[in-house]
Amino acid sequence: MKEKISQLKADLFKAIAHPTRIRILELLKDGELCVCDIFEELNVEQANTSQHLAILKKQDILQSRKEGLRVIYSIKYPEIIDILKTADNLLLQQAKDTMSTFNTD
């Protein structure tokens, strides 16, 4: 059972472990967007954006709905944003630690 849970966690982290997918999540943290808005904001081809969205959706991180011809995406579980915030805080702390190392000389 522990192995299965570890694998599920690894799959979750693999799904978000790409700069474009992190940027997608950061765009969606304030609310839903259509794929056309997402790829414009990212300045990435729509096909490429759609592939990244599909990975996040397959992992059940995003959900989508159709509105006419448009596909609207949103974050299914807001807790994913907490993971990104934790990463931001960790990176900030690492940067502070690095700076303090240079300042002690």
PDB file of N, CA and C in Angstrom:
ATOM      1  N   MET A   1       0.821  -1.193   0.000  1.00  0.00           N
ATOM      2  CA  MET A   1       0.000   0.000   0.000  1.00  0.00           C
ATOM      3  C   MET A   1       0.870   1.265   0.000  1.00  0.00           C
ATOM      4  N   LYS A   2       1.948   1.250   0.809  1.00  0.00           N
ATOM      5  CA  LYS A   2       2.834   2.412   0.852  1.00  0.00           C
ATOM      6  C   LYS A   2       3.492   2.649  -0.502  1.00  0.00           C
ATOM      7  N   GLU A   3       3.842   1.567  -1.199  1.00  0.00           N
ATOM      8  CA  GLU A   3       4.441   1.711  -2.530  1.00  0.00           C
ATOM      9  C   GLU A   3       3.462   2.363  -3.490  1.00  0.00           C
ATOM     10  N   LYS A   4       2.204   1.964  -3.418  1.00  0.00           N
ATOM     11  CA  LYS A   4       1.179   2.520  -4.302  1.00  0.00           C
ATOM     12  C   LYS A   4       1.005   4.013  -4.032  1.00  0.00           C
ATOM     13  N   ILE A   5       0.966   4.394  -2.775  1.00  0.00           N
ATOM     14  CA  ILE A   5       0.822   5.810  -2.417  1.00  0.00           C
ATOM     15  C   ILE A   5       2.043   6.595  -2.892  1.00  0.00           C
ATOM     16  N   SER A   6       3.227   6.027  -2.716  1.00  0.00           N
ATOM     17  CA  SER A   6       4.446   6.695  -3.198  1.00  0.00           C
ATOM     18  C   SER A   6       4.403   6.877  -4.706  1.00  0.00           C
ATOM     19  N   GLN A   7       3.908   5.872  -5.425  1.00  0.00           N
ATOM     20  CA  GLN A   7       3.802   5.969  -6.881  1.00  0.00           C
ATOM     21  C   GLN A   7       2.792   7.041  -7.283  1.00  0.00           C
ATOM     22  N   LEU A   8       1.667   7.117  -6.584  1.00  0.00           N
ATOM     23  CA  LEU A   8       0.662   8.143  -6.875  1.00  0.00           C
ATOM     24  C   LEU A   8       1.226   9.542  -6.648  1.00  0.00           C
ATOM     25  N   LYS A   9       1.988   9.697  -5.574  1.00  0.00           N
ATOM     26  CA  LYS A   9       2.631  10.992  -5.314  1.00  0.00           C
ATOM     27  C   LYS A   9       3.628  11.328  -6.417  1.00  0.00           C
ATOM     28  N   ALA A  10       4.425  10.350  -6.809  1.00  0.00           N
ATOM     29  CA  ALA A  10       5.408  10.573  -7.877  1.00  0.00           C
ATOM     30  C   ALA A  10       4.711  10.966  -9.173  1.00  0.00           C
ATOM     31  N   ASP A  11       3.600  10.318  -9.481  1.00  0.00           N
ATOM     32  CA  ASP A  11       2.847  10.648 -10.693  1.00  0.00           C
ATOM     33  C   ASP A  11       2.314  12.074 -10.637  1.00  0.00           C
ATOM     34  N   LEU A  12       1.860  12.489  -9.475  1.00  0.00           N
ATOM     35  CA  LEU A  12       1.371  13.857  -9.301  1.00  0.00           C
ATOM     36  C   LEU A  12       2.497  14.858  -9.557  1.00  0.00           C
ATOM     37  N   PHE A  13       3.646  14.615  -8.943  1.00  0.00           N
ATOM     38  CA  PHE A  13       4.774  15.535  -9.125  1.00  0.00           C
ATOM     39  C   PHE A  13       5.294  15.510 -10.563  1.00  0.00           C
ATOM     40  N   LYS A  14       5.266  14.347 -11.208  1.00  0.00           N
ATOM     41  CA  LYS A  14       5.675  14.284 -12.614  1.00  0.00           C
ATOM     42  C   LYS A  14       4.759  15.138 -13.477  1.00  0.00           C
ATOM     43  N   ALA A  15       3.478  15.120 -13.163  1.00  0.00           N
ATOM     44  CA  ALA A  15       2.513  15.881 -13.966  1.00  0.00           C
ATOM     45  C   ALA A  15       2.763  17.382 -13.886  1.00  0.00           C
ATOM     46  N   ILE A  16       3.223  17.869 -12.757  1.00  0.00           N
ATOM     47  CA  ILE A  16       3.462  19.319 -12.635  1.00  0.00           C
ATOM     48  C   ILE A  16       4.923  19.692 -12.877  1.00  0.00           C
ATOM     49  N   ALA A  17       5.774  18.694 -13.102  1.00  0.00           N
ATOM     50  CA  ALA A  17       7.219  18.932 -13.207  1.00  0.00           C
ATOM     51  C   ALA A  17       7.643  19.401 -14.595  1.00  0.00           C
ATOM     52  N   HIS A  18       7.038  20.469 -15.054  1.00  0.00           N
ATOM     53  CA  HIS A  18       7.436  21.084 -16.322  1.00  0.00           C
ATOM     54  C   HIS A  18       7.125  22.573 -16.211  1.00  0.00           C
ATOM     55  N   PRO A  19       8.051  23.429 -16.619  1.00  0.00           N
ATOM     56  CA  PRO A  19       7.823  24.876 -16.472  1.00  0.00           C
ATOM     57  C   PRO A  19       6.516  25.365 -17.101  1.00  0.00           C
ATOM     58  N   THR A  20       6.147  24.820 -18.244  1.00  0.00           N
ATOM     59  CA  THR A  20       4.902  25.259 -18.888  1.00  0.00           C
ATOM     60  C   THR A  20       3.690  24.858 -18.062  1.00  0.00           C
ATOM     61  N   ARG A  21       3.713  23.657 -17.502  1.00  0.00           N
ATOM     62  CA  ARG A  21       2.570  23.218 -16.691  1.00  0.00           C
ATOM     63  C   ARG A  21       2.484  24.011 -15.391  1.00  0.00           C
ATOM     64  N   ILE A  22       3.612  24.364 -14.824  1.00  0.00           N
ATOM     65  CA  ILE A  22       3.591  25.222 -13.632  1.00  0.00           C
ATOM     66  C   ILE A  22       3.004  26.579 -13.990  1.00  0.00           C
ATOM     67  N   ARG A  23       3.397  27.124 -15.124  1.00  0.00           N
ATOM     68  CA  ARG A  23       2.851  28.421 -15.554  1.00  0.00           C
ATOM     69  C   ARG A  23       1.348  28.325 -15.800  1.00  0.00           C
ATOM     70  N   ILE A  24       0.886  27.212 -16.358  1.00  0.00           N
ATOM     71  CA  ILE A  24      -0.552  27.015 -16.569  1.00  0.00           C
ATOM     72  C   ILE A  24      -1.277  27.044 -15.231  1.00  0.00           C
ATOM     73  N   LEU A  25      -0.761  26.328 -14.262  1.00  0.00           N
ATOM     74  CA  LEU A  25      -1.396  26.309 -12.940  1.00  0.00           C
ATOM     75  C   LEU A  25      -1.401  27.692 -12.313  1.00  0.00           C
ATOM     76  N   GLU A  26      -0.309  28.417 -12.469  1.00  0.00           N
ATOM     77  CA  GLU A  26      -0.256  29.770 -11.912  1.00  0.00           C
ATOM     78  C   GLU A  26      -1.250  30.695 -12.609  1.00  0.00           C
ATOM     79  N   LEU A  27      -1.471  30.500 -13.903  1.00  0.00           N
ATOM     80  CA  LEU A  27      -2.484  31.285 -14.615  1.00  0.00           C
ATOM     81  C   LEU A  27      -3.891  30.955 -14.118  1.00  0.00           C
ATOM     82  N   LEU A  28      -4.122  29.685 -13.836  1.00  0.00           N
ATOM     83  CA  LEU A  28      -5.459  29.244 -13.450  1.00  0.00           C
ATOM     84  C   LEU A  28      -5.767  29.432 -11.967  1.00  0.00           C
ATOM     85  N   LYS A  29      -4.781  29.839 -11.187  1.00  0.00           N
ATOM     86  CA  LYS A  29      -5.026  29.959  -9.745  1.00  0.00           C
ATOM     87  C   LYS A  29      -6.075  31.016  -9.423  1.00  0.00           C
ATOM     88  N   ASP A  30      -6.241  31.995 -10.309  1.00  0.00           N
ATOM     89  CA  ASP A  30      -7.219  33.059 -10.067  1.00  0.00           C
ATOM     90  C   ASP A  30      -8.571  32.783 -10.710  1.00  0.00           C
ATOM     91  N   GLY A  31      -8.704  31.658 -11.393  1.00  0.00           N
ATOM     92  CA  GLY A  31      -9.986  31.322 -11.998  1.00  0.00           C
ATOM     93  C   GLY A  31      -9.824  30.629 -13.333  1.00  0.00           C
ATOM     94  N   GLU A  32     -10.937  30.243 -13.902  1.00  0.00           N
ATOM     95  CA  GLU A  32     -10.917  29.469 -15.135  1.00  0.00           C
ATOM     96  C   GLU A  32     -10.564  30.321 -16.347  1.00  0.00           C
ATOM     97  N   LEU A  33      -9.978  29.653 -17.340  1.00  0.00           N
ATOM     98  CA  LEU A  33      -9.594  30.295 -18.601  1.00  0.00           C
ATOM     99  C   LEU A  33      -9.830  29.322 -19.742  1.00  0.00           C
ATOM    100  N   CYS A  34     -10.089  29.871 -20.915  1.00  0.00           N
ATOM    101  CA  CYS A  34     -10.187  29.001 -22.092  1.00  0.00           C
ATOM    102  C   CYS A  34      -8.778  28.743 -22.614  1.00  0.00           C
ATOM    103  N   VAL A  35      -8.659  27.659 -23.358  1.00  0.00           N
ATOM    104  CA  VAL A  35      -7.352  27.275 -23.879  1.00  0.00           C
ATOM    105  C   VAL A  35      -6.761  28.393 -24.736  1.00  0.00           C
ATOM    106  N   CYS A  36      -7.611  29.133 -25.436  1.00  0.00           N
ATOM    107  CA  CYS A  36      -7.106  30.226 -26.286  1.00  0.00           C
ATOM    108  C   CYS A  36      -6.429  31.311 -25.442  1.00  0.00           C
ATOM    109  N   ASP A  37      -6.984  31.613 -24.273  1.00  0.00           N
ATOM    110  CA  ASP A  37      -6.365  32.601 -23.384  1.00  0.00           C
ATOM    111  C   ASP A  37      -5.059  32.070 -22.797  1.00  0.00           C
ATOM    112  N   ILE A  38      -5.039  30.789 -22.485  1.00  0.00           N
ATOM    113  CA  ILE A  38      -3.852  30.190 -21.874  1.00  0.00           C
ATOM    114  C   ILE A  38      -2.679  30.203 -22.848  1.00  0.00           C
ATOM    115  N   PHE A  39      -2.897  29.736 -24.081  1.00  0.00           N
ATOM    116  CA  PHE A  39      -1.756  29.678 -25.001  1.00  0.00           C
ATOM    117  C   PHE A  39      -1.298  31.067 -25.413  1.00  0.00           C
ATOM    118  N   GLU A  40      -2.207  32.032 -25.465  1.00  0.00           N
ATOM    119  CA  GLU A  40      -1.786  33.409 -25.755  1.00  0.00           C
ATOM    120  C   GLU A  40      -0.908  33.958 -24.643  1.00  0.00           C
ATOM    121  N   GLU A  41      -1.334  33.727 -23.420  1.00  0.00           N
ATOM    122  CA  GLU A  41      -0.583  34.229 -22.263  1.00  0.00           C
ATOM    123  C   GLU A  41       0.792  33.570 -22.166  1.00  0.00           C
ATOM    124  N   LEU A  42       0.854  32.293 -22.492  1.00  0.00           N
ATOM    125  CA  LEU A  42       2.120  31.555 -22.411  1.00  0.00           C
ATOM    126  C   LEU A  42       3.031  31.823 -23.600  1.00  0.00           C
ATOM    127  N   ASN A  43       2.445  32.315 -24.686  1.00  0.00           N
ATOM    128  CA  ASN A  43       3.179  32.504 -25.936  1.00  0.00           C
ATOM    129  C   ASN A  43       3.748  31.171 -26.426  1.00  0.00           C
ATOM    130  N   VAL A  44       2.892  30.147 -26.370  1.00  0.00           N
ATOM    131  CA  VAL A  44       3.228  28.786 -26.780  1.00  0.00           C
ATOM    132  C   VAL A  44       2.159  28.347 -27.783  1.00  0.00           C
ATOM    133  N   GLU A  45       2.535  27.515 -28.732  1.00  0.00           N
ATOM    134  CA  GLU A  45       1.576  27.020 -29.724  1.00  0.00           C
ATOM    135  C   GLU A  45       0.387  26.344 -29.042  1.00  0.00           C
ATOM    136  N   GLN A  46      -0.786  26.472 -29.652  1.00  0.00           N
ATOM    137  CA  GLN A  46      -1.989  25.891 -29.062  1.00  0.00           C
ATOM    138  C   GLN A  46      -1.873  24.376 -28.921  1.00  0.00           C
ATOM    139  N   ALA A  47      -1.300  23.707 -29.907  1.00  0.00           N
ATOM    140  CA  ALA A  47      -1.154  22.248 -29.831  1.00  0.00           C
ATOM    141  C   ALA A  47      -0.279  21.855 -28.646  1.00  0.00           C
ATOM    142  N   ASN A  48       0.803  22.590 -28.430  1.00  0.00           N
ATOM    143  CA  ASN A  48       1.698  22.323 -27.308  1.00  0.00           C
ATOM    144  C   ASN A  48       0.981  22.578 -25.984  1.00  0.00           C
ATOM    145  N   THR A  49       0.254  23.688 -25.922  1.00  0.00           N
ATOM    146  CA  THR A  49      -0.510  24.015 -24.716  1.00  0.00           C
ATOM    147  C   THR A  49      -1.530  22.923 -24.430  1.00  0.00           C
ATOM    148  N   SER A  50      -2.218  22.468 -25.459  1.00  0.00           N
ATOM    149  CA  SER A  50      -3.234  21.422 -25.291  1.00  0.00           C
ATOM    150  C   SER A  50      -2.631  20.128 -24.760  1.00  0.00           C
ATOM    151  N   GLN A  51      -1.417  19.796 -25.188  1.00  0.00           N
ATOM    152  CA  GLN A  51      -0.744  18.597 -24.671  1.00  0.00           C
ATOM    153  C   GLN A  51      -0.470  18.729 -23.175  1.00  0.00           C
ATOM    154  N   HIS A  52      -0.002  19.898 -22.767  1.00  0.00           N
ATOM    155  CA  HIS A  52       0.268  20.116 -21.342  1.00  0.00           C
ATOM    156  C   HIS A  52      -1.028  20.089 -20.534  1.00  0.00           C
ATOM    157  N   LEU A  53      -2.073  20.693 -21.066  1.00  0.00           N
ATOM    158  CA  LEU A  53      -3.370  20.668 -20.388  1.00  0.00           C
ATOM    159  C   LEU A  53      -3.877  19.234 -20.255  1.00  0.00           C
ATOM    160  N   ALA A  54      -3.687  18.426 -21.284  1.00  0.00           N
ATOM    161  CA  ALA A  54      -4.131  17.029 -21.250  1.00  0.00           C
ATOM    162  C   ALA A  54      -3.408  16.239 -20.161  1.00  0.00           C
ATOM    163  N   ILE A  55      -2.125  16.498 -19.987  1.00  0.00           N
ATOM    164  CA  ILE A  55      -1.362  15.813 -18.932  1.00  0.00           C
ATOM    165  C   ILE A  55      -1.912  16.185 -17.561  1.00  0.00           C
ATOM    166  N   LEU A  56      -2.171  17.465 -17.357  1.00  0.00           N
ATOM    167  CA  LEU A  56      -2.709  17.911 -16.068  1.00  0.00           C
ATOM    168  C   LEU A  56      -4.123  17.377 -15.843  1.00  0.00           C
ATOM    169  N   LYS A  57      -4.894  17.303 -16.902  1.00  0.00           N
ATOM    170  CA  LYS A  57      -6.263  16.785 -16.780  1.00  0.00           C
ATOM    171  C   LYS A  57      -6.249  15.281 -16.525  1.00  0.00           C
ATOM    172  N   LYS A  58      -5.376  14.567 -17.214  1.00  0.00           N
ATOM    173  CA  LYS A  58      -5.277  13.112 -17.020  1.00  0.00           C
ATOM    174  C   LYS A  58      -4.917  12.781 -15.574  1.00  0.00           C
ATOM    175  N   GLN A  59      -4.105  13.619 -14.971  1.00  0.00           N
ATOM    176  CA  GLN A  59      -3.700  13.410 -13.582  1.00  0.00           C
ATOM    177  C   GLN A  59      -4.767  13.925 -12.616  1.00  0.00           C
ATOM    178  N   ASP A  60      -5.879  14.436 -13.141  1.00  0.00           N
ATOM    179  CA  ASP A  60      -7.017  14.911 -12.349  1.00  0.00           C
ATOM    180  C   ASP A  60      -6.700  16.192 -11.577  1.00  0.00           C
ATOM    181  N   ILE A  61      -5.753  16.969 -12.087  1.00  0.00           N
ATOM    182  CA  ILE A  61      -5.401  18.246 -11.474  1.00  0.00           C
ATOM    183  C   ILE A  61      -6.298  19.343 -12.023  1.00  0.00           C
ATOM    184  N   LEU A  62      -6.632  19.233 -13.307  1.00  0.00           N
ATOM    185  CA  LEU A  62      -7.512  20.205 -13.957  1.00  0.00           C
ATOM    186  C   LEU A  62      -8.826  19.543 -14.332  1.00  0.00           C
ATOM    187  N   GLN A  63      -9.820  20.386 -14.506  1.00  0.00           N
ATOM    188  CA  GLN A  63     -11.090  19.950 -15.068  1.00  0.00           C
ATOM    189  C   GLN A  63     -11.434  20.893 -16.210  1.00  0.00           C
ATOM    190  N   SER A  64     -12.290  20.450 -17.101  1.00  0.00           N
ATOM    191  CA  SER A  64     -12.658  21.293 -18.233  1.00  0.00           C
ATOM    192  C   SER A  64     -14.146  21.167 -18.507  1.00  0.00           C
ATOM    193  N   ARG A  65     -14.641  22.171 -19.210  1.00  0.00           N
ATOM    194  CA  ARG A  65     -16.031  22.154 -19.662  1.00  0.00           C
ATOM    195  C   ARG A  65     -16.074  22.869 -20.999  1.00  0.00           C
ATOM    196  N   LYS A  66     -17.049  22.499 -21.796  1.00  0.00           N
ATOM    197  CA  LYS A  66     -17.203  23.129 -23.107  1.00  0.00           C
ATOM    198  C   LYS A  66     -18.197  24.270 -22.989  1.00  0.00           C
ATOM    199  N   GLU A  67     -17.859  25.344 -23.664  1.00  0.00           N
ATOM    200  CA  GLU A  67     -18.733  26.510 -23.755  1.00  0.00           C
ATOM    201  C   GLU A  67     -18.773  26.878 -25.236  1.00  0.00           C
ATOM    202  N   GLY A  68     -19.737  26.329 -25.954  1.00  0.00           N
ATOM    203  CA  GLY A  68     -19.747  26.481 -27.404  1.00  0.00           C
ATOM    204  C   GLY A  68     -18.577  25.720 -27.987  1.00  0.00           C
ATOM    205  N   LEU A  69     -17.749  26.408 -28.742  1.00  0.00           N
ATOM    206  CA  LEU A  69     -16.553  25.784 -29.320  1.00  0.00           C
ATOM    207  C   LEU A  69     -15.343  25.890 -28.399  1.00  0.00           C
ATOM    208  N   ARG A  70     -15.478  26.657 -27.346  1.00  0.00           N
ATOM    209  CA  ARG A  70     -14.351  26.885 -26.434  1.00  0.00           C
ATOM    210  C   ARG A  70     -14.305  25.825 -25.344  1.00  0.00           C
ATOM    211  N   VAL A  71     -13.088  25.479 -24.946  1.00  0.00           N
ATOM    212  CA  VAL A  71     -12.884  24.585 -23.806  1.00  0.00           C
ATOM    213  C   VAL A  71     -12.322  25.433 -22.679  1.00  0.00           C
ATOM    214  N   ILE A  72     -13.022  25.416 -21.554  1.00  0.00           N
ATOM    215  CA  ILE A  72     -12.654  26.214 -20.392  1.00  0.00           C
ATOM    216  C   ILE A  72     -12.020  25.290 -19.350  1.00  0.00           C
ATOM    217  N   TYR A  73     -10.838  25.680 -18.871  1.00  0.00           N
ATOM    218  CA  TYR A  73     -10.116  24.882 -17.880  1.00  0.00           C
ATOM    219  C   TYR A  73     -10.108  25.576 -16.527  1.00  0.00           C
ATOM    220  N   SER A  74     -10.104  24.755 -15.486  1.00  0.00           N
ATOM    221  CA  SER A  74      -9.964  25.271 -14.125  1.00  0.00           C
ATOM    222  C   SER A  74      -9.242  24.219 -13.284  1.00  0.00           C
ATOM    223  N   ILE A  75      -8.734  24.669 -12.169  1.00  0.00           N
ATOM    224  CA  ILE A  75      -8.051  23.772 -11.235  1.00  0.00           C
ATOM    225  C   ILE A  75      -9.112  23.003 -10.459  1.00  0.00           C
ATOM    226  N   LYS A  76      -8.985  21.695 -10.437  1.00  0.00           N
ATOM    227  CA  LYS A  76      -9.972  20.855  -9.757  1.00  0.00           C
ATOM    228  C   LYS A  76      -9.788  20.880  -8.245  1.00  0.00           C
ATOM    229  N   TYR A  77      -8.545  20.827  -7.812  1.00  0.00           N
ATOM    230  CA  TYR A  77      -8.240  20.821  -6.377  1.00  0.00           C
ATOM    231  C   TYR A  77      -7.319  21.994  -6.064  1.00  0.00           C
ATOM    232  N   PRO A  78      -7.837  23.028  -5.400  1.00  0.00           N
ATOM    233  CA  PRO A  78      -7.027  24.222  -5.114  1.00  0.00           C
ATOM    234  C   PRO A  78      -5.766  23.932  -4.293  1.00  0.00           C
ATOM    235  N   GLU A  79      -5.722  22.790  -3.638  1.00  0.00           N
ATOM    236  CA  GLU A  79      -4.543  22.436  -2.840  1.00  0.00           C
ATOM    237  C   GLU A  79      -3.272  22.368  -3.684  1.00  0.00           C
ATOM    238  N   ILE A  80      -3.426  22.175  -4.988  1.00  0.00           N
ATOM    239  CA  ILE A  80      -2.245  22.132  -5.859  1.00  0.00           C
ATOM    240  C   ILE A  80      -1.499  23.463  -5.813  1.00  0.00           C
ATOM    241  N   ILE A  81      -2.241  24.548  -5.621  1.00  0.00           N
ATOM    242  CA  ILE A  81      -1.621  25.876  -5.519  1.00  0.00           C
ATOM    243  C   ILE A  81      -0.797  25.965  -4.238  1.00  0.00           C
ATOM    244  N   ASP A  82      -1.250  25.299  -3.177  1.00  0.00           N
ATOM    245  CA  ASP A  82      -0.471  25.267  -1.934  1.00  0.00           C
ATOM    246  C   ASP A  82       0.890  24.611  -2.166  1.00  0.00           C
ATOM    247  N   ILE A  83       0.919  23.581  -3.009  1.00  0.00           N
ATOM    248  CA  ILE A  83       2.192  22.929  -3.335  1.00  0.00           C
ATOM    249  C   ILE A  83       3.121  23.918  -4.029  1.00  0.00           C
ATOM    250  N   LEU A  84       2.576  24.695  -4.973  1.00  0.00           N
ATOM    251  CA  LEU A  84       3.396  25.689  -5.677  1.00  0.00           C
ATOM    252  C   LEU A  84       3.864  26.791  -4.732  1.00  0.00           C
ATOM    253  N   LYS A  85       2.995  27.214  -3.813  1.00  0.00           N
ATOM    254  CA  LYS A  85       3.389  28.235  -2.830  1.00  0.00           C
ATOM    255  C   LYS A  85       4.490  27.704  -1.920  1.00  0.00           C
ATOM    256  N   THR A  86       4.376  26.441  -1.530  1.00  0.00           N
ATOM    257  CA  THR A  86       5.413  25.827  -0.703  1.00  0.00           C
ATOM    258  C   THR A  86       6.741  25.801  -1.454  1.00  0.00           C
ATOM    259  N   ALA A  87       6.701  25.485  -2.738  1.00  0.00           N
ATOM    260  CA  ALA A  87       7.922  25.501  -3.557  1.00  0.00           C
ATOM    261  C   ALA A  87       8.505  26.909  -3.620  1.00  0.00           C
ATOM    262  N   ASP A  88       7.635  27.924  -3.789  1.00  0.00           N
ATOM    263  CA  ASP A  88       8.104  29.315  -3.798  1.00  0.00           C
ATOM    264  C   ASP A  88       8.807  29.657  -2.488  1.00  0.00           C
ATOM    265  N   ASN A  89       8.189  29.270  -1.375  1.00  0.00           N
ATOM    266  CA  ASN A  89       8.767  29.559  -0.058  1.00  0.00           C
ATOM    267  C   ASN A  89      10.099  28.840   0.136  1.00  0.00           C
ATOM    268  N   LEU A  90      10.174  27.610  -0.312  1.00  0.00           N
ATOM    269  CA  LEU A  90      11.417  26.847  -0.211  1.00  0.00           C
ATOM    270  C   LEU A  90      12.523  27.505  -1.030  1.00  0.00           C
ATOM    271  N   LEU A  91      12.197  27.902  -2.257  1.00  0.00           N
ATOM    272  CA  LEU A  91      13.192  28.565  -3.109  1.00  0.00           C
ATOM    273  C   LEU A  91      13.656  29.885  -2.505  1.00  0.00           C
ATOM    274  N   LEU A  92      12.729  30.623  -1.916  1.00  0.00           N
ATOM    275  CA  LEU A  92      13.079  31.885  -1.265  1.00  0.00           C
ATOM    276  C   LEU A  92      14.019  31.634  -0.090  1.00  0.00           C
ATOM    277  N   GLN A  93      13.709  30.617   0.705  1.00  0.00           N
ATOM    278  CA  GLN A  93      14.566  30.296   1.850  1.00  0.00           C
ATOM    279  C   GLN A  93      15.950  29.848   1.389  1.00  0.00           C
ATOM    280  N   GLN A  94      15.990  29.050   0.333  1.00  0.00           N
ATOM    281  CA  GLN A  94      17.286  28.618  -0.204  1.00  0.00           C
ATOM    282  C   GLN A  94      18.100  29.813  -0.694  1.00  0.00           C
ATOM    283  N   ALA A  95      17.433  30.752  -1.343  1.00  0.00           N
ATOM    284  CA  ALA A  95      18.131  31.954  -1.826  1.00  0.00           C
ATOM    285  C   ALA A  95      18.658  32.773  -0.653  1.00  0.00           C
ATOM    286  N   LYS A  96      17.847  32.901   0.401  1.00  0.00           N
ATOM    287  CA  LYS A  96      18.290  33.636   1.593  1.00  0.00           C
ATOM    288  C   LYS A  96      19.494  32.950   2.230  1.00  0.00           C
ATOM    289  N   ASP A  97      19.437  31.628   2.326  1.00  0.00           N
ATOM    290  CA  ASP A  97      20.553  30.881   2.910  1.00  0.00           C
ATOM    291  C   ASP A  97      21.822  31.062   2.083  1.00  0.00           C
ATOM    292  N   THR A  98      21.673  31.033   0.775  1.00  0.00           N
ATOM    293  CA  THR A  98      22.824  31.235  -0.107  1.00  0.00           C
ATOM    294  C   THR A  98      23.402  32.629   0.084  1.00  0.00           C
ATOM    295  N   MET A  99      22.537  33.634   0.151  1.00  0.00           N
ATOM    296  CA  MET A  99      22.997  35.010   0.340  1.00  0.00           C
ATOM    297  C   MET A  99      23.683  35.180   1.696  1.00  0.00           C
ATOM    298  N   SER A 100      23.135  34.551   2.726  1.00  0.00           N
ATOM    299  CA  SER A 100      23.760  34.691   4.041  1.00  0.00           C
ATOM    300  C   SER A 100      25.132  34.029   4.064  1.00  0.00           C
ATOM    301  N   THR A 101      25.317  32.979   3.283  1.00  0.00           N
ATOM    302  CA  THR A 101      26.625  32.335   3.175  1.00  0.00           C
ATOM    303  C   THR A 101      27.645  33.296   2.579  1.00  0.00           C
ATOM    304  N   PHE A 102      27.239  34.041   1.552  1.00  0.00           N
ATOM    305  CA  PHE A 102      28.138  35.011   0.928  1.00  0.00           C
ATOM    306  C   PHE A 102      28.396  36.203   1.839  1.00  0.00           C
ATOM    307  N   ASN A 103      27.436  36.568   2.652  1.00  0.00           N
ATOM    308  CA  ASN A 103      27.564  37.740   3.520  1.00  0.00           C
ATOM    309  C   ASN A 103      28.393  37.476   4.771  1.00  0.00           C
ATOM    310  N   THR A 104      28.679  36.218   5.077  1.00  0.00           N
ATOM    311  CA  THR A 104      29.449  35.918   6.284  1.00  0.00           C
ATOM    312  C   THR A 104      30.947  36.023   6.069  1.00  0.00           C
ATOM    313  N   ASP A 105      31.366  36.163   4.841  1.00  0.00           N
ATOM    314  CA  ASP A 105      32.814  36.244   4.567  1.00  0.00           C
ATOM    315  C   ASP A 105      33.349  37.628   4.788  1.00  0.00           C
TER     316      ASP A 105
END
